[in-house]
mmCIF file of C-alpha atoms and ligand atoms in Angstrom:
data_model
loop_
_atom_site.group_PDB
_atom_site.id
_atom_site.type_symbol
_atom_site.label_atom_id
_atom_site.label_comp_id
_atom_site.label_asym_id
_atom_site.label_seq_id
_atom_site.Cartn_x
_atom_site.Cartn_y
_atom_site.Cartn_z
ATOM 1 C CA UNK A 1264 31.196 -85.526 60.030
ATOM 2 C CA UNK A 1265 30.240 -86.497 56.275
ATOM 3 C CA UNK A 1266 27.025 -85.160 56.807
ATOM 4 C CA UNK A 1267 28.546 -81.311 58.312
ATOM 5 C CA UNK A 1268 30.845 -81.386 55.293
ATOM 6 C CA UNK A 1269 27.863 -81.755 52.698
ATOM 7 C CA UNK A 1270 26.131 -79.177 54.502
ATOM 8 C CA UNK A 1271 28.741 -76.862 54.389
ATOM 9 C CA UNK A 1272 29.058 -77.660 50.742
ATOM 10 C CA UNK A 1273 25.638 -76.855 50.543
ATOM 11 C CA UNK A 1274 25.571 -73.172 52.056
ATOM 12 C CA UNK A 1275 28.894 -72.873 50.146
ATOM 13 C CA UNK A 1276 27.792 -72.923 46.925
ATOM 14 C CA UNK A 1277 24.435 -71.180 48.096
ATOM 15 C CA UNK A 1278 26.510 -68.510 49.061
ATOM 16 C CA UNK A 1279 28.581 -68.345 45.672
ATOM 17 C CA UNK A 1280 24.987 -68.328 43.669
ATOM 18 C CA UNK A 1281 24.154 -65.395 45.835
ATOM 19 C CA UNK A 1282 27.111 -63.881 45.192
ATOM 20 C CA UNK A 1283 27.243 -64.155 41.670
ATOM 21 C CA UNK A 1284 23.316 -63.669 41.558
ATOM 22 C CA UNK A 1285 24.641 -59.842 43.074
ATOM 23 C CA UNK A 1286 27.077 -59.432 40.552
ATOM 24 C CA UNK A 1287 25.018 -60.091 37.609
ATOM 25 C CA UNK A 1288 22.633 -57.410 38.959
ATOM 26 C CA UNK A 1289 25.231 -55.008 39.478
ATOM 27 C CA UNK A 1290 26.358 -55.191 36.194
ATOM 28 C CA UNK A 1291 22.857 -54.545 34.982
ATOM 29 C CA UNK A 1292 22.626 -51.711 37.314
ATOM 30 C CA UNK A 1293 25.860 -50.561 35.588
ATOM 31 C CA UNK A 1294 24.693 -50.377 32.434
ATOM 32 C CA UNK A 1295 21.288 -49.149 33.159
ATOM 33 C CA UNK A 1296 23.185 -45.792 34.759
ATOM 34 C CA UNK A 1297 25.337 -45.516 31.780
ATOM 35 C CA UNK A 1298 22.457 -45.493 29.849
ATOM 36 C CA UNK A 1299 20.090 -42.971 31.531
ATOM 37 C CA UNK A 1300 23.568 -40.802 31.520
ATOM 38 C CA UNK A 1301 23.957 -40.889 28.491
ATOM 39 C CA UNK A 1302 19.745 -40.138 27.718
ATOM 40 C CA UNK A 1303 20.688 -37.436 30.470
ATOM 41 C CA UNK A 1304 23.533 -36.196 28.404
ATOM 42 C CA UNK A 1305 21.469 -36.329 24.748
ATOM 43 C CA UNK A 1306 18.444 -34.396 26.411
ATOM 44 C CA UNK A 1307 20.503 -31.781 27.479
ATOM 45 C CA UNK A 1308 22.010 -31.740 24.052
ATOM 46 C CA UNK A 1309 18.552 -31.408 22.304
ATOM 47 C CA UNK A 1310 17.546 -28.953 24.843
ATOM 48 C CA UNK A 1311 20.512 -26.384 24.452
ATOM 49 C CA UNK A 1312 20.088 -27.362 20.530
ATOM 50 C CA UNK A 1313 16.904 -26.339 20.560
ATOM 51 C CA UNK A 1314 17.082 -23.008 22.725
ATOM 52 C CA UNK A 1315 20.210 -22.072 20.045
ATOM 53 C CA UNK A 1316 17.658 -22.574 16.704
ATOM 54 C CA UNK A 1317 14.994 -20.448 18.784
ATOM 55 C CA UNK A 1318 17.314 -18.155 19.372
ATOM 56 C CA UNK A 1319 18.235 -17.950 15.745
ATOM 57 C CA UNK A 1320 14.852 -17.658 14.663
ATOM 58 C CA UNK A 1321 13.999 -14.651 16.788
ATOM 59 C CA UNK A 1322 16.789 -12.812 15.974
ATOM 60 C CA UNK A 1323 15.816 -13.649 12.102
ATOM 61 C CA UNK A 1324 12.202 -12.751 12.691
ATOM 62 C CA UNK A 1325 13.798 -9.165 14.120
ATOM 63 C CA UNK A 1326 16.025 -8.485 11.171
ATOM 64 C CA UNK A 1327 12.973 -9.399 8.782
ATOM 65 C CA UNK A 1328 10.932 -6.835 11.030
ATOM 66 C CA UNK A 1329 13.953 -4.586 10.499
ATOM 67 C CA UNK A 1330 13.995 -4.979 6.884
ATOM 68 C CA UNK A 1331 10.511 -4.761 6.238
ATOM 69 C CA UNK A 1332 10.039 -1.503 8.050
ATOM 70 C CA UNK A 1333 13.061 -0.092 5.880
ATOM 71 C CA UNK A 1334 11.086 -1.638 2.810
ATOM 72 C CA UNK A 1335 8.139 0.431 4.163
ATOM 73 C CA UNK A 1336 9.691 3.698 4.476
ATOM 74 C CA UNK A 1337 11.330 3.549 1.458
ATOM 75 C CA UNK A 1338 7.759 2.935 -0.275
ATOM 76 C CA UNK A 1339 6.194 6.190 1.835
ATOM 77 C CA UNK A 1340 9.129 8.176 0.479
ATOM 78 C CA UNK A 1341 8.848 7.128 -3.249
ATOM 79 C CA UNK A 1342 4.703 7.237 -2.650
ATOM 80 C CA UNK A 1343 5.334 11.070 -1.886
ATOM 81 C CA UNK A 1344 7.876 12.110 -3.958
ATOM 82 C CA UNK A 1345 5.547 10.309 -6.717
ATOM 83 C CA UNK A 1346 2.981 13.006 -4.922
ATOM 84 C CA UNK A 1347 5.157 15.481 -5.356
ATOM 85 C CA UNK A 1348 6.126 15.084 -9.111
ATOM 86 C CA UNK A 1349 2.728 14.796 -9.779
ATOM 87 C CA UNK A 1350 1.857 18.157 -8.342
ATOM 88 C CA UNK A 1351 4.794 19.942 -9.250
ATOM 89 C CA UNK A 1352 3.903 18.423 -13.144
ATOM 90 C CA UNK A 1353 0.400 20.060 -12.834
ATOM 91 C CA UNK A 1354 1.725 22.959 -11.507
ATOM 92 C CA UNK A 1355 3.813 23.496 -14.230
ATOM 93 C CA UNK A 1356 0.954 22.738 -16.812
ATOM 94 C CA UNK A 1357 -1.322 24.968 -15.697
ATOM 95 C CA UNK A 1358 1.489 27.691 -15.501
ATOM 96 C CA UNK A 1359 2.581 26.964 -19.395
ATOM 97 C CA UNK A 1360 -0.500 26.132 -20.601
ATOM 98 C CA UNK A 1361 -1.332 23.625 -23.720
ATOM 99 C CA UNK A 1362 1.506 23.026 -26.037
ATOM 100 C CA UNK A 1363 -0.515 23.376 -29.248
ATOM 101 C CA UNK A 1364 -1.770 26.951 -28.309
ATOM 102 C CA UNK A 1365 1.674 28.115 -27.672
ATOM 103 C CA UNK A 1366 2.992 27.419 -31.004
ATOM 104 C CA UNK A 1367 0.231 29.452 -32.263
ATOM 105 C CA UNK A 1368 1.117 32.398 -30.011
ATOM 106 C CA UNK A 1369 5.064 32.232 -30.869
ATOM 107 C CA UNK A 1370 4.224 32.296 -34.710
ATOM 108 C CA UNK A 1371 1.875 34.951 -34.519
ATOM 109 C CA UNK A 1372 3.985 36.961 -32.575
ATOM 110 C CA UNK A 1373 6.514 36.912 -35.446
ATOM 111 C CA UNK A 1374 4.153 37.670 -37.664
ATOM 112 C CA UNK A 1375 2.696 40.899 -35.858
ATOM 113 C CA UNK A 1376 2.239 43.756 -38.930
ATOM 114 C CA UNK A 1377 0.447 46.822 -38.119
ATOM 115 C CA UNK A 1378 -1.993 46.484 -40.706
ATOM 116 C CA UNK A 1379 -2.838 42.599 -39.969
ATOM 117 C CA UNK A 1380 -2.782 43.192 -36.442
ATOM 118 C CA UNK A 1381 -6.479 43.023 -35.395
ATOM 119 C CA UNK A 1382 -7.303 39.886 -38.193
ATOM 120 C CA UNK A 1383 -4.375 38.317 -36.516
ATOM 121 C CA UNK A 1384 -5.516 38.942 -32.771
ATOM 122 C CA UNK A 1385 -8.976 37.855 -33.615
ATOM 123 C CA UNK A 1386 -7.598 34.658 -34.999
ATOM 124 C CA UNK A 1387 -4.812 33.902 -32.424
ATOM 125 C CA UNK A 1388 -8.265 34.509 -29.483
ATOM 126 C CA UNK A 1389 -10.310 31.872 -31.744
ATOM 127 C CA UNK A 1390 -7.267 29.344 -31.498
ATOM 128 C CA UNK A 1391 -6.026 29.991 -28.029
ATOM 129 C CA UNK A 1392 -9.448 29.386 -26.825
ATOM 130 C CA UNK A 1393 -9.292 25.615 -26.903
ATOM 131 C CA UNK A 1394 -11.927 24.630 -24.553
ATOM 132 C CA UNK A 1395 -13.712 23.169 -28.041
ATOM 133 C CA UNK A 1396 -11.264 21.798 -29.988
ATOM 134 C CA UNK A 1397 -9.439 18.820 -29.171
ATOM 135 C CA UNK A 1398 -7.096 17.489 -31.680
ATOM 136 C CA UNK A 1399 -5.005 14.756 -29.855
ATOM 137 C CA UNK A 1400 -4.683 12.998 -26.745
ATOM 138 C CA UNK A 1401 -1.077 12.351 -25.735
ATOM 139 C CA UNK A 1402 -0.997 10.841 -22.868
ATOM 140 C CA UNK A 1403 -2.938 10.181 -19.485
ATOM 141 C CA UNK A 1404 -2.245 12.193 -16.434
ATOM 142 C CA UNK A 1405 -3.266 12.231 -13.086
ATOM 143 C CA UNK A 1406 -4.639 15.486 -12.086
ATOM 144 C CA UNK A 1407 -5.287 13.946 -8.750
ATOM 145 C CA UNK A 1408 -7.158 11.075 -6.997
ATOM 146 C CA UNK A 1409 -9.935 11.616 -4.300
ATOM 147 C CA UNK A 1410 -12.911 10.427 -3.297
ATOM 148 C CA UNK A 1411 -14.176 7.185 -4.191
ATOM 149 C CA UNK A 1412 -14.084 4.996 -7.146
ATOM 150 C CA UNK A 1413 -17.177 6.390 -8.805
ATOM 151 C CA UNK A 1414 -18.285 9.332 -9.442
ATOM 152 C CA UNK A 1415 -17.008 12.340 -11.676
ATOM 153 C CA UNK A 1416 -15.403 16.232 -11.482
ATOM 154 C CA UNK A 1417 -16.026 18.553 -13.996
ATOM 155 C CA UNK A 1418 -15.528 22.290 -14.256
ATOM 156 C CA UNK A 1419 -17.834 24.973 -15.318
ATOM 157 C CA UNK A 1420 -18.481 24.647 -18.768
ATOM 158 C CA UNK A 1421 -20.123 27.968 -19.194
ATOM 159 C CA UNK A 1422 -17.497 30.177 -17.553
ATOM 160 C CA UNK A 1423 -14.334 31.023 -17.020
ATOM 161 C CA UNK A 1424 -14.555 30.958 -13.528
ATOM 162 C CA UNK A 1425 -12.067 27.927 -12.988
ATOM 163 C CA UNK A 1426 -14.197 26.268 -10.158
ATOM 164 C CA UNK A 1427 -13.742 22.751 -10.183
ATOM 165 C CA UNK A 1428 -16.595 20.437 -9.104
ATOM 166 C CA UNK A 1429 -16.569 16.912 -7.533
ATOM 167 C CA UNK A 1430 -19.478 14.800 -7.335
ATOM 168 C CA UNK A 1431 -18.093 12.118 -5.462
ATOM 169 C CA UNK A 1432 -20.100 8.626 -5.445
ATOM 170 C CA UNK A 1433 -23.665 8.061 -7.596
ATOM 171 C CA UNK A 1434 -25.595 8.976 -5.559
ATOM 172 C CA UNK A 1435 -25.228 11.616 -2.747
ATOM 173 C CA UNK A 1436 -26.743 15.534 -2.217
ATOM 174 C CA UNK A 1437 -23.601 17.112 -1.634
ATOM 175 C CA UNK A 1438 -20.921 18.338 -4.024
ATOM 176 C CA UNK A 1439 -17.781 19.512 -3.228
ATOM 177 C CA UNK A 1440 -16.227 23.036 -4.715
ATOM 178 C CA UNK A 1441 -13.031 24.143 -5.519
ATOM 179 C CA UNK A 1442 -12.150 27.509 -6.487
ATOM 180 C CA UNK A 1443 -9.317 26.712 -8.691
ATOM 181 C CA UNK A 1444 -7.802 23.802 -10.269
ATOM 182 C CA UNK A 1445 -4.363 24.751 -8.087
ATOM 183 C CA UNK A 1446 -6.647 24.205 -4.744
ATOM 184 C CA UNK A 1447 -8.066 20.900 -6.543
ATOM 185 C CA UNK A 1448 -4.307 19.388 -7.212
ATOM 186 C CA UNK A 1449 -2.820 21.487 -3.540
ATOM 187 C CA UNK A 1450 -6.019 20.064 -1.365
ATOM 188 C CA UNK A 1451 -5.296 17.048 0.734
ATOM 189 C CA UNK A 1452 -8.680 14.811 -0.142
ATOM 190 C CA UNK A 1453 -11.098 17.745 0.226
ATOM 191 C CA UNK A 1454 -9.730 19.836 2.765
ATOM 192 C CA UNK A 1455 -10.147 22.979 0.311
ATOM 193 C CA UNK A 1456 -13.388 22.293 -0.960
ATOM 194 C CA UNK A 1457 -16.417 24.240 -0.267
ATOM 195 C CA UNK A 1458 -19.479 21.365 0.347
ATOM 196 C CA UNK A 1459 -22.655 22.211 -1.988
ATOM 197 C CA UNK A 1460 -25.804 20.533 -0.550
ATOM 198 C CA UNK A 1461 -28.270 20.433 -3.354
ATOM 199 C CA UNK A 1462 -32.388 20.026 -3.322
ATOM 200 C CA UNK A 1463 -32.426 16.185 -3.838
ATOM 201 C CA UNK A 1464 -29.531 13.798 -4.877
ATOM 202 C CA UNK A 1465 -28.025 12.677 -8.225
ATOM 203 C CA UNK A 1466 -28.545 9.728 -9.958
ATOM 204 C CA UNK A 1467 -25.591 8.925 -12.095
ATOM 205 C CA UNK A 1468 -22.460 10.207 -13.528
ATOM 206 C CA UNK A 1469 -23.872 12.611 -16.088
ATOM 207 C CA UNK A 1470 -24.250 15.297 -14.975
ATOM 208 C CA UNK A 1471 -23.249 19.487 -16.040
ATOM 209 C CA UNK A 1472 -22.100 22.693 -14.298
ATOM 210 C CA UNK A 1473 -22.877 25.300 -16.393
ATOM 211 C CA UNK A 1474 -22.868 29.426 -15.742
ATOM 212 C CA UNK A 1475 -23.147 28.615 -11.228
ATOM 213 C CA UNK A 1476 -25.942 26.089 -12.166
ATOM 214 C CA UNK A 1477 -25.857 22.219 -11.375
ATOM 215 C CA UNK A 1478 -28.256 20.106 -14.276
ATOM 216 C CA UNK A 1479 -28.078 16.813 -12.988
ATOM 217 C CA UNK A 1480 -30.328 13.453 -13.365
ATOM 218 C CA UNK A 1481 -32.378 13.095 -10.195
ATOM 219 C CA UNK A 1482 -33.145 9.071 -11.203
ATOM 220 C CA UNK A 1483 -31.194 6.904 -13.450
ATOM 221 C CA UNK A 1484 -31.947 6.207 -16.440
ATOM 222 C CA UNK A 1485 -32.633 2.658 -18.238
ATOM 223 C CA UNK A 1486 -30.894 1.631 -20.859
ATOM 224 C CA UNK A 1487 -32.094 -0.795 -23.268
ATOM 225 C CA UNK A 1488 -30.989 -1.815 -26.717
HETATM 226 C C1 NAG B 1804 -16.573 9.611 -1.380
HETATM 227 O O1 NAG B 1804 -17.373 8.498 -1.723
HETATM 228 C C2 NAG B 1804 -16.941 7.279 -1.174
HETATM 229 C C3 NAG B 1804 -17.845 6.173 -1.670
HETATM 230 O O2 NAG B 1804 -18.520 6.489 -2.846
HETATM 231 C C4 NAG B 1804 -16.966 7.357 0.325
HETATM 232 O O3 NAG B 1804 -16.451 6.172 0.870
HETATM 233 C C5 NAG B 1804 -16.136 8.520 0.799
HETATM 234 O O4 NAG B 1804 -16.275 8.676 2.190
HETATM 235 C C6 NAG B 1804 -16.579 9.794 0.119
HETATM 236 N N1 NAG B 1804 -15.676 10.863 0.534
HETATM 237 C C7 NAG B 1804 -16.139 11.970 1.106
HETATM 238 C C8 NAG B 1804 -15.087 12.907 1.605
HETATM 239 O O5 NAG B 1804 -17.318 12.233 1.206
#
């Protein structure tokens, strides 16, 4: 009897070890849920947090896209209305002329007497033709920009046939002709240009149109001092 009652003693408090053995572990188990909810519940967090801030940034990146395209157009417009002034400015120039030679004309005109006519004529002829006097520089203008960074354009000096000539670059064979300044300033690059081929290509920048003939240096020359 004594020896049944320790033995159920025995399994009795083997049984209550169990038992609390499964409740300690269930508690664990608990708090190991909460906690992977809660990881659960902070990824999901991060994840729609992050999906918001991408959101943002695209919709950012488009209105910077947006704005830089407006920047853009707004530049082309102000590049050709630049264009624009530019021509209508030379326009304008070569319909008025140079300032200096008008003076002349306005005072001689006042002073027109029969008898002093033809001295006067003669004179006002000598001063309107200005192609060798130069007496100031005002101001730099841009008559017009093609070709490439070297080179030069010239008219001919010996004539009054208003051809303009490019020789575009330092060393090529073929020049490009315009009939009148107007084409030069009107022609997009050198759309109105005639294209001169000559014998054997220039050397240089110095070079002369004079009466329908081209003088240019066939090899460059080396300057030493
Ligand atoms: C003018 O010369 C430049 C280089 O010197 C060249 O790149 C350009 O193509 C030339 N333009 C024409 C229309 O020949």
């Amino acid at each position: 009897m004594r020896g049944f009652a320790l033995l159920l003693a025995l399994v009795y408090s083997a049984t209550a070890q169990h038992q609390a053995l499964i409740d300690y572990l269930e508690r664990r188990l608990l708090a190991i849920e909460d906690r992977i909810s809660l990881w659960q519940e902070q990824t999901t967090r991060y994840a729609s947090e992050l999906r918001e801030l991408k959101q943002q940034m695209v919709s950012q990146l488009e209105s910077l896209d947006k704005e830089k395209e407006t920047l853009r157009t707004t530049l082309d417009g102000v590049g050709t209305r630049v264009d624009r002034v530019e021509r209508e400015l030379d326009y304008l120039e070569t319909q008025n002329g140079a300032q200096p030679c008008v003076d002349v004309d306005d005072k001689l005109i006042e002073q027109q007497v029969t008898l002093v006519k033809e001295k006067q004529k003669a004179k006002y002829f000598k001063l309107t033709d200005c192609s060798d006097m130069i007496s100031s520089i005002k101001a730099m203008k841009i008559l017009k920009r093609v070709g490439g960074p070297k080179g030069m354009w010239t008219k001919d000096t010996g004539g009054a046939s208003g051809k303009v000539y490019i020789f575009n670059g330092t060393a090529e064979e073929t020049i490009n002709e315009f009939a009148t300044v107007q084409d030069f300033t009107r022609s997009a690059g050198f759309s109105l240009s005639t294209d001169l081929k000559i014998p054997s290509s220039w050397k240089g920048t110095g070079h002369v149109v004079y009466n329908n003939h081209v003088y240019y240096c066939k090899i460059m020359f080396l300057c030493t001092a």
